[in-house]
mmCIF file of C-alpha atoms in Angstrom:
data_model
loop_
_atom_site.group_PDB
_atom_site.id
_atom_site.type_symbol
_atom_site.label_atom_id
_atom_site.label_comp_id
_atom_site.label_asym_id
_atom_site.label_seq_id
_atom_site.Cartn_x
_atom_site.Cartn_y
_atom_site.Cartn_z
ATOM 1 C CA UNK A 1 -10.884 -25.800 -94.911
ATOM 2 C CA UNK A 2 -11.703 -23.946 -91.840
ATOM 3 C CA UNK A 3 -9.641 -21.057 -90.488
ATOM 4 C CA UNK A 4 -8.526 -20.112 -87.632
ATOM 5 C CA UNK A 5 -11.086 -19.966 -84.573
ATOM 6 C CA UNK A 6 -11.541 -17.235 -82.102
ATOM 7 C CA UNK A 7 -14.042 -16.232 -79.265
ATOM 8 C CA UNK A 8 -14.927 -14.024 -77.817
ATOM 9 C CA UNK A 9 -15.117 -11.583 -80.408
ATOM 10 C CA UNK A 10 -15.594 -8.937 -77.905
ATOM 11 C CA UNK A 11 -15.054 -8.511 -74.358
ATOM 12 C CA UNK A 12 -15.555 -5.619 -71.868
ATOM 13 C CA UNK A 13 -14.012 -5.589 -68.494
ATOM 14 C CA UNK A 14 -12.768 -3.319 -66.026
ATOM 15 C CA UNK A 15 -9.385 -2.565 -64.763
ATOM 16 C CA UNK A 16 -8.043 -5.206 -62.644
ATOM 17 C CA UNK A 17 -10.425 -8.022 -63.068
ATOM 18 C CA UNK A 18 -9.219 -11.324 -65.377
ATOM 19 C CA UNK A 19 -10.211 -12.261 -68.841
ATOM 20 C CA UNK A 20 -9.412 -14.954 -71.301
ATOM 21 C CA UNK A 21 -9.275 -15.869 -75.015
ATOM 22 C CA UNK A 22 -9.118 -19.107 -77.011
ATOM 23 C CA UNK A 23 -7.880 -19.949 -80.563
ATOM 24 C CA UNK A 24 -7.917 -23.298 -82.140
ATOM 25 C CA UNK A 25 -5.650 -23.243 -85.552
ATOM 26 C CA UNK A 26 -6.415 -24.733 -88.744
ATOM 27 C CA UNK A 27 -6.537 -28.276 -88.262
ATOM 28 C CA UNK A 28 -2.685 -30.014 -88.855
ATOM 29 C CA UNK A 29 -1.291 -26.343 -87.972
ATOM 30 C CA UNK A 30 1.826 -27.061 -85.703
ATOM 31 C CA UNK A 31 2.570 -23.107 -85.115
ATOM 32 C CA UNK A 32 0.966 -21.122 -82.653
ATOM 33 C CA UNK A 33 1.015 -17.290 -82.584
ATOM 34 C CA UNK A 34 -0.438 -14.750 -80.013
ATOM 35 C CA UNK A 35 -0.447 -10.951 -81.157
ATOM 36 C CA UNK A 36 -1.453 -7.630 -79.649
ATOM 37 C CA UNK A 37 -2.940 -4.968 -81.839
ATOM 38 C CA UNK A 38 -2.682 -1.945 -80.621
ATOM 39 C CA UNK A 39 -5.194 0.654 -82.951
ATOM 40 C CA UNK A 40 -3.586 2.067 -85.179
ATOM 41 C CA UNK A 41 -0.409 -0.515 -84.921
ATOM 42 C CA UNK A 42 0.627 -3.200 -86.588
ATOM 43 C CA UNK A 43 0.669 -6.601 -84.680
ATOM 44 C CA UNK A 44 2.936 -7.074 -81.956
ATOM 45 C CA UNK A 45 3.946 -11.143 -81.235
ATOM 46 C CA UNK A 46 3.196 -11.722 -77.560
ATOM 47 C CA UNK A 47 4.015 -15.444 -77.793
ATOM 48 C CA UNK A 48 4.626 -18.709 -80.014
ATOM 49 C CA UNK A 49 4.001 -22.286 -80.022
ATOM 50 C CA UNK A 50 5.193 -25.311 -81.618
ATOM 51 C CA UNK A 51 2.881 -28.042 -80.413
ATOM 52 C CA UNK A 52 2.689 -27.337 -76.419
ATOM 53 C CA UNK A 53 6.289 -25.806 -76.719
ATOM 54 C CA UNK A 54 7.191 -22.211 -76.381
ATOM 55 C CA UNK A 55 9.400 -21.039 -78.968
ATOM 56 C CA UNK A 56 9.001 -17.600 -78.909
ATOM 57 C CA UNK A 57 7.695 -15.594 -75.002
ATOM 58 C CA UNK A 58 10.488 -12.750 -74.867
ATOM 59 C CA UNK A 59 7.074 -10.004 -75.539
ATOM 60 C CA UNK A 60 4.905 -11.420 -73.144
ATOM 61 C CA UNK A 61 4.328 -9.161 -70.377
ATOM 62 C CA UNK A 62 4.432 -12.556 -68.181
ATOM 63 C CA UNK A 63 3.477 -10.074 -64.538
ATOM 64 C CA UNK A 64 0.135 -10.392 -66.095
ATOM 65 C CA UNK A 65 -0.194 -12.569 -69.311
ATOM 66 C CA UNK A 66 0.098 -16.089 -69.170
ATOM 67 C CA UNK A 67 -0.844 -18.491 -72.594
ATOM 68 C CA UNK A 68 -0.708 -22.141 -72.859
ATOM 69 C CA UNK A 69 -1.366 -24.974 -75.313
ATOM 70 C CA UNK A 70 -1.277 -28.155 -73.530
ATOM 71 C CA UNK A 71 -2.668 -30.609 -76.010
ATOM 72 C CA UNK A 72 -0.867 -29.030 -79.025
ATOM 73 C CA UNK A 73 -3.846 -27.864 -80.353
ATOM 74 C CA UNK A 74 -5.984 -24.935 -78.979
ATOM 75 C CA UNK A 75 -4.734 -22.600 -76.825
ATOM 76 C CA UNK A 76 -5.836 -19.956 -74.308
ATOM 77 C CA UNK A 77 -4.269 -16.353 -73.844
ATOM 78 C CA UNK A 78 -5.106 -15.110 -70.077
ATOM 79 C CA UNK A 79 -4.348 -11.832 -68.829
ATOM 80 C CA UNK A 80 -4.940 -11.148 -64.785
ATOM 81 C CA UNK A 81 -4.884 -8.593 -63.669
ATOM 82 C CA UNK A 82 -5.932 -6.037 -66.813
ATOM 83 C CA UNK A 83 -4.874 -2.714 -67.240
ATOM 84 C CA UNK A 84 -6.476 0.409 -69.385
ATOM 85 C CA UNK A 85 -3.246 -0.058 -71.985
ATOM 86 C CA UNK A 86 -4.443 -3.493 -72.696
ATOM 87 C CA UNK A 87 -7.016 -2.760 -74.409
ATOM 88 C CA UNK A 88 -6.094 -3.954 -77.657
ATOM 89 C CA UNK A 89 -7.353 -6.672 -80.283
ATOM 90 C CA UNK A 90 -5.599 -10.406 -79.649
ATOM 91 C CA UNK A 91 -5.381 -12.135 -83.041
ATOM 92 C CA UNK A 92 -4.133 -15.464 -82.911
ATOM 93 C CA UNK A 93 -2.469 -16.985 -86.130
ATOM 94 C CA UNK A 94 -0.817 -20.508 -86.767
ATOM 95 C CA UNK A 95 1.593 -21.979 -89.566
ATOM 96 C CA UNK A 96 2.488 -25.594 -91.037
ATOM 97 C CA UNK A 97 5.781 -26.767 -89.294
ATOM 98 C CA UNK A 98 8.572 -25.494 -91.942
ATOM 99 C CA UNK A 99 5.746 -23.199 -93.682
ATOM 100 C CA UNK A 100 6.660 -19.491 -93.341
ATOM 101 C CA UNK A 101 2.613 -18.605 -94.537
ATOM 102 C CA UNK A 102 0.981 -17.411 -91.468
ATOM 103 C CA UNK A 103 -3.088 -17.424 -90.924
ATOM 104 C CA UNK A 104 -4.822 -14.982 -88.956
ATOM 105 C CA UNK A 105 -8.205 -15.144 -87.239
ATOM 106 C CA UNK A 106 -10.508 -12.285 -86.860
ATOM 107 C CA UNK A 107 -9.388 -11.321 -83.437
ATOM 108 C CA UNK A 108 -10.903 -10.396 -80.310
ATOM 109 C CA UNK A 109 -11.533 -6.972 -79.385
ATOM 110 C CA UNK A 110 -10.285 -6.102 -75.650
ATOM 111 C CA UNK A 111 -11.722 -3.215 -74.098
ATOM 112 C CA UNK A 112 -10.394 -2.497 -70.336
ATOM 113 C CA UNK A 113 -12.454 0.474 -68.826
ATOM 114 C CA UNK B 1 16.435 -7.000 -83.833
ATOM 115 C CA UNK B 2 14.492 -6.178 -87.235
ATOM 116 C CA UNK B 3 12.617 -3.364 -87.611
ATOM 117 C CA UNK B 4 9.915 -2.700 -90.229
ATOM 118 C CA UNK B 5 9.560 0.731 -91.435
ATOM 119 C CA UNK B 6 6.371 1.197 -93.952
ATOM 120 C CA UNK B 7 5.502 4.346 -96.307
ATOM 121 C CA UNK B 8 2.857 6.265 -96.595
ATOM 122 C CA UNK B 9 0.839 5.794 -93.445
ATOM 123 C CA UNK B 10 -2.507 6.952 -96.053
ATOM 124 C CA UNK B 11 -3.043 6.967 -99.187
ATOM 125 C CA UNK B 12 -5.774 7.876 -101.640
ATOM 126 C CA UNK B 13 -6.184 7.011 -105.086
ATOM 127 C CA UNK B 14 -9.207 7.244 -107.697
ATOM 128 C CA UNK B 15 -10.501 3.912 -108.936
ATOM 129 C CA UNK B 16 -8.481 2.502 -111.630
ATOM 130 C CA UNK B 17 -5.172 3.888 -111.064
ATOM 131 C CA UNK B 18 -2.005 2.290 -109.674
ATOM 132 C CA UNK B 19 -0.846 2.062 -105.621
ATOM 133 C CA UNK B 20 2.263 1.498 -104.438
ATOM 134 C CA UNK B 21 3.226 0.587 -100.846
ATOM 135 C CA UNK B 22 7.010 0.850 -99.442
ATOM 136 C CA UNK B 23 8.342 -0.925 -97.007
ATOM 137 C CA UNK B 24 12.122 -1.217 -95.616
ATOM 138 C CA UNK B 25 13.510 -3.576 -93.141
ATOM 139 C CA UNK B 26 16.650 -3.720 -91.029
ATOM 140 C CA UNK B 27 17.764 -7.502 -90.520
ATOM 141 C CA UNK B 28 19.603 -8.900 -93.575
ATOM 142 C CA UNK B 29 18.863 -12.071 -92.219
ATOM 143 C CA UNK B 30 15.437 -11.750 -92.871
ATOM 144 C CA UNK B 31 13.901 -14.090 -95.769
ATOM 145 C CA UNK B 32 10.426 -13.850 -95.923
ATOM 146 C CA UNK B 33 7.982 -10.961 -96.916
ATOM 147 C CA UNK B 34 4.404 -10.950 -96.910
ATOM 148 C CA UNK B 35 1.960 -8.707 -97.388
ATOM 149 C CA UNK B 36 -1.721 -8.643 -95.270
ATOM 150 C CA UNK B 37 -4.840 -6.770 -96.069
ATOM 151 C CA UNK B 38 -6.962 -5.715 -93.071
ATOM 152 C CA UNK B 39 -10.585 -4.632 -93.518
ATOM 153 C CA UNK B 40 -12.227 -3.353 -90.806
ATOM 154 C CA UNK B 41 -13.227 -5.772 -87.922
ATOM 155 C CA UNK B 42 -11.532 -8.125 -89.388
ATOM 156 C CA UNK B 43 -7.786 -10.271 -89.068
ATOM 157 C CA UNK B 44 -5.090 -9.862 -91.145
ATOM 158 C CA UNK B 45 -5.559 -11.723 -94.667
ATOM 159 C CA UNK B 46 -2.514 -12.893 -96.444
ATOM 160 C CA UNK B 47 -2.823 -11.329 -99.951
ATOM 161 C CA UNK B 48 1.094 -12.158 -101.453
ATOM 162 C CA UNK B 49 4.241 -13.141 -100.081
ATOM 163 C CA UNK B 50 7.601 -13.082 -101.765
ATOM 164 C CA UNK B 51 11.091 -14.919 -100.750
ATOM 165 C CA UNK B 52 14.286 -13.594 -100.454
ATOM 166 C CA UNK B 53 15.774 -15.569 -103.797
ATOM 167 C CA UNK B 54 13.032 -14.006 -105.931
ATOM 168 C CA UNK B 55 12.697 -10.580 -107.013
ATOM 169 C CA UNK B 56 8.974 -9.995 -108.124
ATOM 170 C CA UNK B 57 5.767 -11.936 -108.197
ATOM 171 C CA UNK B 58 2.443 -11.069 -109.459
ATOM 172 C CA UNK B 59 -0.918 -12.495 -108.823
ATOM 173 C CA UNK B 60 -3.280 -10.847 -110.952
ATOM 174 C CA UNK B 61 -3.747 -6.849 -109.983
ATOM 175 C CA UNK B 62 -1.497 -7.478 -107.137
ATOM 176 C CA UNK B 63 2.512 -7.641 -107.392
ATOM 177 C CA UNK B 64 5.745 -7.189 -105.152
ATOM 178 C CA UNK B 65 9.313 -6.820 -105.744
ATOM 179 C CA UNK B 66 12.204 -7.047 -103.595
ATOM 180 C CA UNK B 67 15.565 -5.610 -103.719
ATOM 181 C CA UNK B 68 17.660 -7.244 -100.643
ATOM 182 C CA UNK B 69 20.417 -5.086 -101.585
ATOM 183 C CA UNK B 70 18.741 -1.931 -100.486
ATOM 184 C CA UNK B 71 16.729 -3.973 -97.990
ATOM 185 C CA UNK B 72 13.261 -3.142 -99.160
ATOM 186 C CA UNK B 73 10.471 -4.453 -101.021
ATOM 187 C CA UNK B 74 7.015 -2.875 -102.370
ATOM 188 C CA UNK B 75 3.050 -3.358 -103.060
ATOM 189 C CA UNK B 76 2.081 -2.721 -106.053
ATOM 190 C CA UNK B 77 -1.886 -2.681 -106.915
ATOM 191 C CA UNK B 78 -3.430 -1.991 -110.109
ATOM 192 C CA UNK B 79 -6.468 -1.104 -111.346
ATOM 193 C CA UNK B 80 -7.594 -0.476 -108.233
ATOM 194 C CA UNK B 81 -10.893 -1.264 -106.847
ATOM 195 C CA UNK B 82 -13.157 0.347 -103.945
ATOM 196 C CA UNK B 83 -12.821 -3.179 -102.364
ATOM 197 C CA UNK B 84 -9.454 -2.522 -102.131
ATOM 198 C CA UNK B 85 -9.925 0.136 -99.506
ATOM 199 C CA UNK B 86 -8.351 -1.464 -96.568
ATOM 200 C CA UNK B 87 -5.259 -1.527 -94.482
ATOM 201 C CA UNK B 88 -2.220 -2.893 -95.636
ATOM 202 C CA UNK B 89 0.701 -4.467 -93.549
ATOM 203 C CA UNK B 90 3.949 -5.636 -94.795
ATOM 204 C CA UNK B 91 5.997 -7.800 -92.389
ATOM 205 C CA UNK B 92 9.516 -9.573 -92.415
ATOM 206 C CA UNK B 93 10.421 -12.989 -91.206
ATOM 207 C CA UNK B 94 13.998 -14.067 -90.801
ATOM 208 C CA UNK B 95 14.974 -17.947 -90.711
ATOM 209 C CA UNK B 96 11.760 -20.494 -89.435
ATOM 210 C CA UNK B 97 11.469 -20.154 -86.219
ATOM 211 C CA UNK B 98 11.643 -16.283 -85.963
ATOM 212 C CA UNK B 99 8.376 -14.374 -85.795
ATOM 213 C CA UNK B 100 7.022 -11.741 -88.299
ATOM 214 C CA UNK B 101 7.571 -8.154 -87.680
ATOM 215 C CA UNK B 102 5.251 -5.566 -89.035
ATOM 216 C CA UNK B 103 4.731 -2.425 -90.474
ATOM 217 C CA UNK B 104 2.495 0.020 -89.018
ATOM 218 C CA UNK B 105 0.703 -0.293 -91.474
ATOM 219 C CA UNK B 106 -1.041 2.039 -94.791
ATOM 220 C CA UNK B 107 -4.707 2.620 -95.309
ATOM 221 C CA UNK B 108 -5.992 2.599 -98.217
ATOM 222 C CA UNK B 109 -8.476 4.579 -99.567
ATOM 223 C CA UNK B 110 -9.854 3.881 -103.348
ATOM 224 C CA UNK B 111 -12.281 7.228 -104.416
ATOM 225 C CA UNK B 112 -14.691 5.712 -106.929
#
């Protein structure tokens, strides 16, 4: 069974211009989850899905980070414009509907300079 | 909301013997523990989990108890391994619905 899908693994950018990640869950995976990881920190929820629906946004800096999932399935995380304390790895993770197991992917790397 | 503190932030052990990683948490709500193993590079790999009506489960070297009286629950590797050397996160869940909270996390360090 595949995991959970993430690109790009790395991405440099400098302050104030855009960027963009993209997850697809394991396949029949209802639950959607964004997280920040700060170094040295443990993962921070920025967002969750159920299908297209957000359950969860009350951590999402929303000035600047917007997410969606419109078919239910893959989803983007978008943050515009960046800042140097964003830099940060953005794992994305997703769950059976009623499953409390979580999944994680491997994560892109952020680097704002 | 819950809060996940998690004890020691490192720790080193030689190859063979025991590790044991604390965690406490603040919601009594909360239901659902697992435990993830980060290498370096890498996302967070679920490793065990344990519910709030059980009080210990093992899967092979690996085991964790829970004691939702005092509202904290535990790690517990044996013989440990140099492949073990990672970073460990515990995390909560209350009921579905509610995101996981983490720890900040323990690195490991096994000395062969």
């Amino acid at each position: 069974e595949a995991g959970v899908a993430q690109s790009p693994r790395y991405k440099i950018i400098e302050k104030r211009q855009s960027v963009a990640f993209w997850c697809n869950p394991i396949s029949g995976h209802a639950t959607l989850y964004w997280y920040q990881q700060i170094l040295g920190q443990g993962p921070k929820l920025l967002i969750q899905f159920q299908n297209n629906g957000v359950v969860d946004d009350s951590q999402l800096p929303k000035d600047r980070f917007s997410a969606e999932r419109l078919k239910g399935v893959d989803s983007t995380l978008k943050i515009q414009p960046a800042k140097l304390e964003d830099s940060a790895v953005y794992l994305c993770a997703s769950s059976l509907v009623g499953i409390p197991e979580a999944f994680f992917g491997q994560g892109t790397r952020l680097t704002v300079v | 909301g819950e809060n996940v503190e998690q004890h020691p932030s490192t720790l080193s052990v030689q190859e063979g013997d025991s590790a044991v990683i604390k965690c406490t948490y603040s919601d009594s709500a909360s239901n659902y523990f697992p435990w993830y193993k980060q290498e370096l590079g890498k996302g967070p790999q679920l490793i065990i989990d344990i519910r709030s009506n059980v009080g210990e489960k093992k899967d092979q070297r690996i085991a964790v108890t829970l004691n939702k009286t005092a509202k904290h629950f535990s790690l517990h590797i044996t013989e440990t391994q140099p492949e073990d050397s990672a970073v460990y996160f515990c995390a909560a869940r209350g009921n579905y619905g509610q995101n996981f909270v983490f720890g900040p996390g323990t690195r490991l360090s096994v000395l062969p």
